[in-house]
Amino acid sequence: MDTEALRSFVRAAELGQLQQAAGELGVTQQAVSKRIAALERELEVRLFTRTARGVELTLDGQAFLPHARGVVAGVERAVTAVRPGFRALRVDVLGLRSAQAVVLHDYWRSHSEADLDVVTLRVNDPRVAAAAVAAGDVDASFRTVTDRAALPPGVRMIPAFDSPLELLVGPGHPLAAARTLTPPRLRKHRIWVPGIAPRSEWAEFYDQLTTDFDLRIDAAGPHFGDEVLLDTLADSPDVATLVGARDRYVWPVGHDLRRIPVVHPTWAYPLSLLLPETNPHPGLRGLLAHLTSLPALPGEVWRPSWATSPGLGGPRAVTTAPEGAERVR
């Protein structure tokens, strides 16, 4: 059934005049008459009778009107639900316990009027997320396409913020008592990061981290979830993993796990934001301002070669540090 014919019928019924209905709908009176006539043919009933003042509903028209109103209202709600500027700002994050989700939550807490829809696309290849931004499925995505040439047309990528890494270990690990750790102290220890997906941005990140600091990063086995990972760390005297400082992890008190910052240099996982080049959702303005206000990491910071500065500007200068590591001051 033609929804424009339904809309014309509803407005004509409410106003009592075809001409006035046509003016509100932005069409001619003849167009409204044709739509209603087609609707009457489809329903095989008369909906209006002509009067000197305009039109009046027949008994069938009166019975049909509330249902037609419901359909028109439903269509309008459906359109509003997907139209930028009218629906919630839809932002993709890697997970609801990830640093991106934490930053989004902090933004919403200070801007509770913001209408946010936090989603997880559950894809590993950031180019798929970029395609979702290009298609309008999401308004923005906290992903990094490390090769900017692979960005689809109409999508731009800006630096969002840096997530410093911490070593997560159980109480029996040799490094459990440390307050901070420097990269050389980690070289001979097994760092287990299961589930590093091919073609993902974090696969490239850990490749560069391993090479630059001569680490033993073990990606063997599937990732069975955070609970299994945390149970393994709690029971192991020699297994550690890397987590983001803002990432949320919850474990039983008996696990007694320790989060230990890595310093001199700080290892930073650079997070970017993918968004449309044109006609971005109006709600992005506030989010971008919030990202700009986040403080930069202090001291020496290591980032992978494809990273840009944590602010929303251009690339940050990178200098070569001792032992092959790239450091940013």
XYZ file of C-alpha atoms in Angstrom, residues 164-169 173-186 189 242 245 258-267 298 300:
35
model
C 48.777 3.008 27.620
C 49.501 -0.688 28.146
C 49.911 -2.507 31.432
C 51.200 -5.973 32.219
C 48.579 -8.143 33.910
C 49.945 -11.003 36.041
C 54.488 -14.341 38.685
C 58.124 -13.184 39.202
C 57.136 -9.602 38.308
C 54.034 -9.452 40.497
C 55.645 -7.216 43.146
C 56.834 -4.541 40.679
C 55.214 -1.093 40.795
C 56.289 -0.278 37.234
C 58.156 -2.182 34.539
C 60.564 -1.107 31.820
C 60.597 -2.989 28.493
C 63.983 -4.695 29.082
C 62.565 -6.475 32.154
C 59.900 -8.105 29.988
C 58.933 -13.439 30.036
C 49.014 -6.982 28.138
C 45.016 0.969 31.220
C 48.186 -7.166 39.420
C 48.119 -4.446 36.744
C 51.623 -3.015 36.299
C 52.271 0.031 34.064
C 55.020 -0.209 31.434
C 57.233 2.909 31.454
C 60.404 4.376 29.897
C 58.891 4.333 27.354
C 55.183 3.949 27.916
C 53.692 1.600 25.361
C 53.464 12.116 29.902
C 58.556 8.981 26.760
